[in-house]
Short mmCIF file of C-alpha atoms in Angstrom, two decimals:
data_model
loop_
_atom_site.label_atom_id
_atom_site.label_comp_id
_atom_site.label_asym_id
_atom_site.label_seq_id
_atom_site.Cartn_x
_atom_site.Cartn_y
_atom_site.Cartn_z
CA SER T 15 126.71 89.11 93.21
CA GLN T 16 123.37 87.53 92.60
CA THR T 17 122.83 85.07 89.78
CA ILE T 18 119.83 83.13 88.62
CA HIS T 19 119.98 79.80 86.88
CA GLN T 20 117.20 78.27 84.88
CA TRP T 21 117.16 75.00 82.96
CA PRO T 22 116.73 73.45 80.54
CA ALA T 23 117.10 76.07 77.81
CA THR T 24 114.87 74.22 75.36
CA LEU T 25 112.47 71.36 75.76
CA VAL T 26 110.22 69.44 73.38
CA GLN T 27 107.61 67.35 75.10
CA PRO T 28 104.65 65.32 73.85
CA VAL T 29 101.12 66.17 74.87
CA GLY T 30 100.20 64.45 78.12
CA SER T 31 103.77 64.16 79.38
CA PRO T 32 104.91 65.65 82.70
CA LEU T 33 106.99 68.79 83.07
CA SER T 34 109.55 70.00 85.57
CA LEU T 35 111.43 73.27 85.15
CA GLU T 36 113.88 74.36 87.81
CA CYS T 37 115.16 77.75 88.83
CA THR T 38 117.78 78.53 91.45
CA VAL T 39 119.16 81.79 92.75
CA GLU T 40 122.58 82.41 94.21
CA GLY T 41 123.99 85.26 96.24
CA THR T 42 120.85 86.34 98.02
CA SER T 43 118.52 85.09 100.70
CA ASN T 44 114.76 85.10 100.98
CA PRO T 45 114.15 86.39 97.47
CA ASN T 46 110.73 86.70 95.95
CA LEU T 47 110.60 84.23 93.07
CA TYR T 48 108.39 84.29 90.00
CA TRP T 49 107.39 82.21 87.01
CA TYR T 50 106.25 84.01 83.89
CA ARG T 51 105.16 82.62 80.55
CA GLN T 52 105.53 84.38 77.25
CA ALA T 53 103.60 83.05 74.27
CA ALA T 54 105.16 83.69 70.85
CA GLY T 55 105.16 87.42 70.14
CA ARG T 56 103.19 88.18 73.27
CA GLY T 57 103.65 89.77 76.66
CA LEU T 58 104.69 88.31 80.00
CA GLN T 59 102.01 86.48 81.92
CA LEU T 60 102.57 85.98 85.63
CA LEU T 61 101.92 82.34 86.54
CA PHE T 62 103.14 81.96 90.12
CA TYR T 63 105.05 83.88 92.71
CA SER T 64 106.52 82.95 96.05
CA VAL T 65 107.59 85.12 98.97
CA GLY T 66 109.05 82.23 100.98
CA ILE T 67 109.54 78.50 101.33
CA GLY T 68 106.29 76.66 100.76
CA GLN T 69 104.41 79.88 99.97
CA ILE T 70 102.98 79.88 96.46
CA SER T 71 100.52 82.32 94.93
CA SER T 72 98.83 81.24 91.74
CA GLU T 73 97.68 83.84 89.26
CA VAL T 74 96.17 81.77 86.49
CA PRO T 75 94.21 78.54 87.09
CA GLN T 76 95.59 75.91 84.74
CA ASN T 77 97.30 72.56 84.73
CA LEU T 78 100.58 73.97 86.00
CA SER T 79 101.80 74.04 89.58
CA ALA T 80 104.77 75.50 91.39
CA SER T 81 106.74 74.55 94.45
CA ARG T 82 109.44 76.15 96.53
CA PRO T 83 111.17 73.38 98.48
CA GLN T 84 114.16 75.56 99.42
CA ASP T 85 114.73 79.27 99.91
CA ARG T 86 116.45 79.75 96.57
CA GLN T 87 114.76 77.05 94.49
CA PHE T 88 111.57 77.41 92.51
CA ILE T 89 110.08 74.61 90.43
CA LEU T 90 107.37 74.72 87.79
CA SER T 91 105.57 71.46 87.13
CA SER T 92 102.78 69.85 85.22
CA LYS T 93 101.39 66.33 85.39
CA LYS T 94 100.06 66.40 81.83
CA LEU T 95 101.11 68.99 79.28
CA LEU T 96 98.68 70.55 76.82
CA LEU T 97 99.50 72.04 73.42
CA SER T 98 98.59 75.43 74.85
CA ASP T 99 101.39 75.12 77.39
CA SER T 100 103.95 75.86 74.69
CA GLY T 101 105.83 79.09 75.27
CA PHE T 102 108.88 80.76 76.71
CA TYR T 103 109.02 80.27 80.46
CA LEU T 104 110.96 82.76 82.51
CA CYS T 105 111.93 82.55 86.13
CA ALA T 106 112.71 85.80 87.93
CA TRP T 107 113.77 86.93 91.36
CA GLY T 108 113.35 90.20 93.18
CA GLN T 109 113.63 91.75 96.62
CA GLY T 110 111.39 94.54 97.75
CA ILE T 111 110.82 97.34 95.34
CA TYR T 112 113.55 96.56 92.86
CA GLY T 113 113.54 95.45 89.27
CA TYR T 114 113.36 91.78 88.70
CA THR T 115 116.23 89.77 87.30
CA PHE T 116 115.17 87.14 84.83
CA GLY T 117 116.67 83.76 84.15
CA SER T 118 117.67 82.88 80.61
CA GLY T 119 114.35 81.17 79.97
CA THR T 120 113.13 77.77 78.81
CA ARG T 121 111.55 77.46 75.40
CA LEU T 122 108.95 74.72 75.73
CA THR T 123 107.32 73.17 72.68
CA VAL T 124 104.52 70.71 73.29
CA VAL T 125 103.95 68.46 70.29
CA GLY M 20 94.76 93.13 90.91
CA GLU M 21 96.98 95.38 88.85
CA ASN M 22 96.32 95.78 85.15
CA VAL M 23 98.89 97.42 82.88
CA GLU M 24 98.04 98.66 79.40
CA GLN M 25 100.81 99.51 76.94
CA HIS M 26 100.71 101.41 73.64
CA PRO M 27 101.58 101.20 70.85
CA SER M 28 102.08 97.50 70.19
CA THR M 29 104.47 98.29 67.34
CA LEU M 30 106.52 101.38 66.64
CA SER M 31 108.78 102.11 63.71
CA VAL M 32 111.06 105.15 63.68
CA GLN M 33 113.91 106.43 61.60
CA GLU M 34 117.37 106.34 63.13
CA GLY M 35 117.96 109.53 65.09
CA ASP M 36 114.29 110.16 65.79
CA SER M 37 112.67 109.83 69.19
CA ALA M 38 110.43 107.00 70.33
CA VAL M 39 107.76 107.20 73.03
CA ILE M 40 105.97 104.27 74.62
CA LYS M 41 103.10 104.86 77.01
CA CYS M 42 101.60 102.76 79.78
CA THR M 43 98.71 103.07 82.17
CA TYR M 44 98.09 101.12 85.34
CA SER M 45 95.03 100.51 87.45
CA ASP M 46 96.22 99.94 91.03
CA SER M 47 96.84 103.22 92.83
CA ALA M 48 98.97 101.29 95.37
CA SER M 49 101.59 100.50 92.73
CA ASN M 50 104.79 102.31 93.60
CA TYR M 51 107.51 100.99 91.32
CA PHE M 52 107.57 101.14 87.53
CA PRO M 53 110.40 99.43 85.65
CA TRP M 54 110.99 99.16 81.93
CA TYR M 55 112.50 96.11 80.29
CA LYS M 56 114.09 95.56 76.90
CA GLN M 57 113.89 92.12 75.34
CA GLU M 58 115.90 91.20 72.29
CA LEU M 59 114.77 88.29 70.17
CA GLY M 60 115.01 84.98 72.00
CA LYS M 61 116.60 86.50 75.09
CA ARG M 62 115.52 87.36 78.59
CA PRO M 63 114.07 90.78 79.42
CA GLN M 64 116.66 93.16 80.80
CA LEU M 65 115.93 96.07 83.10
CA ILE M 66 116.87 99.34 81.40
CA ILE M 67 115.40 101.99 83.66
CA ASP M 68 112.93 102.33 86.50
CA ILE M 69 111.08 104.98 88.43
CA ARG M 70 109.53 105.05 91.87
CA SER M 71 106.31 106.70 92.86
CA ASN M 72 107.97 109.59 94.69
CA VAL M 73 109.71 110.72 91.50
CA GLY M 74 108.14 112.34 88.44
CA GLU M 75 110.95 111.92 85.94
CA LYS M 76 114.23 110.08 85.60
CA LYS M 77 116.82 110.19 82.85
CA ASP M 78 119.74 107.96 81.91
CA GLN M 79 121.59 109.13 78.81
CA ARG M 80 119.20 108.69 75.87
CA ILE M 81 116.46 107.08 77.94
CA ALA M 82 113.98 108.87 80.17
CA VAL M 83 110.87 107.84 82.04
CA THR M 84 108.04 110.03 83.31
CA LEU M 85 105.37 109.16 85.83
CA ASN M 86 102.04 110.83 86.45
CA LYS M 87 100.58 109.19 89.55
CA THR M 88 97.39 111.20 89.45
CA ALA M 89 96.57 109.99 85.97
CA LYS M 90 98.26 106.59 86.48
CA HIS M 91 100.36 107.07 83.38
CA PHE M 92 104.03 106.44 82.81
CA SER M 93 106.08 106.70 79.65
CA LEU M 94 109.42 105.70 78.18
CA HIS M 95 111.24 108.18 75.94
CA ILE M 96 114.19 107.17 73.79
CA THR M 97 116.00 109.98 72.01
CA GLU M 98 118.45 109.76 69.12
CA THR M 99 117.38 106.20 68.41
CA GLN M 100 119.89 103.74 67.00
CA PRO M 101 119.35 100.43 65.18
CA GLU M 102 120.50 98.56 68.30
CA ASP M 103 117.52 100.02 70.16
CA SER M 104 115.32 97.71 68.08
CA ALA M 105 113.71 95.25 70.49
CA VAL M 106 110.51 94.62 72.41
CA TYR M 107 110.01 96.94 75.37
CA PHE M 108 107.84 96.10 78.36
CA CYS M 109 106.55 98.39 81.04
CA ALA M 110 105.59 97.01 84.42
CA ALA M 111 104.05 98.06 87.70
CA THR M 112 104.23 96.58 91.16
CA ASN M 113 103.14 97.27 94.71
CA ASN M 114 105.81 94.99 96.20
CA ASN M 115 104.92 91.33 95.83
CA ASP M 116 104.12 90.77 92.21
CA MET M 117 104.87 92.64 89.03
CA ARG M 118 102.44 93.00 86.14
CA PHE M 119 103.71 93.68 82.67
CA GLY M 120 102.26 95.49 79.71
CA ALA M 121 101.82 93.52 76.49
CA GLY M 122 105.00 94.96 75.00
CA THR M 123 105.97 97.32 72.20
CA ARG M 124 108.00 96.11 69.28
CA LEU M 125 110.31 99.00 68.37
CA THR M 126 112.03 98.99 65.00
CA VAL M 127 114.65 101.61 64.27
CA LYS M 128 115.33 101.91 60.57
CA PRO M 129 118.83 102.96 59.53
#
């Protein structure tokens, strides 16, 4: 069966520090991978999605970036965090027209 | 790109009553419409979905309807229970990326 792993679960980072969140998927090949952000009490904002290795589509211009170095690995990064980057970050995978499966999320607080 | 609107943002019902959440979408190419339930501090979980070649789908107390002409789809929960309290998200996709509504916070009062 397919599983998705996302870490860390919580993170407190100072403004201006770098960020790296990792997501890996097991039990499937060539999945579509996604990063969403959820601000407190708000909806899910699509940040990036990838349909294959090295293929990244960015939805919102900001100081975040994403990379897909391997088929089942998706990384969200930032060189310098802003206060506004705080939120609940969710990785998800999907294949074709099926519902996405979300990772357990990373709660990021930028202080 | 796709834009999904969801209403209401909050909904409070008495246990046993029905709850209805409505969504509209903008991209006529969208062909898959899932609904997610998110409990506090947890990941969204898929609860039901519907594809564009179907008008209605039911799973026990949960049903979804889709009107492709009007670009509307709705979630219906009957005989609500306190454990149905959560945030519900609708979504729409045309294959590569999924856009979510802003969410509905459902509270079921015992």
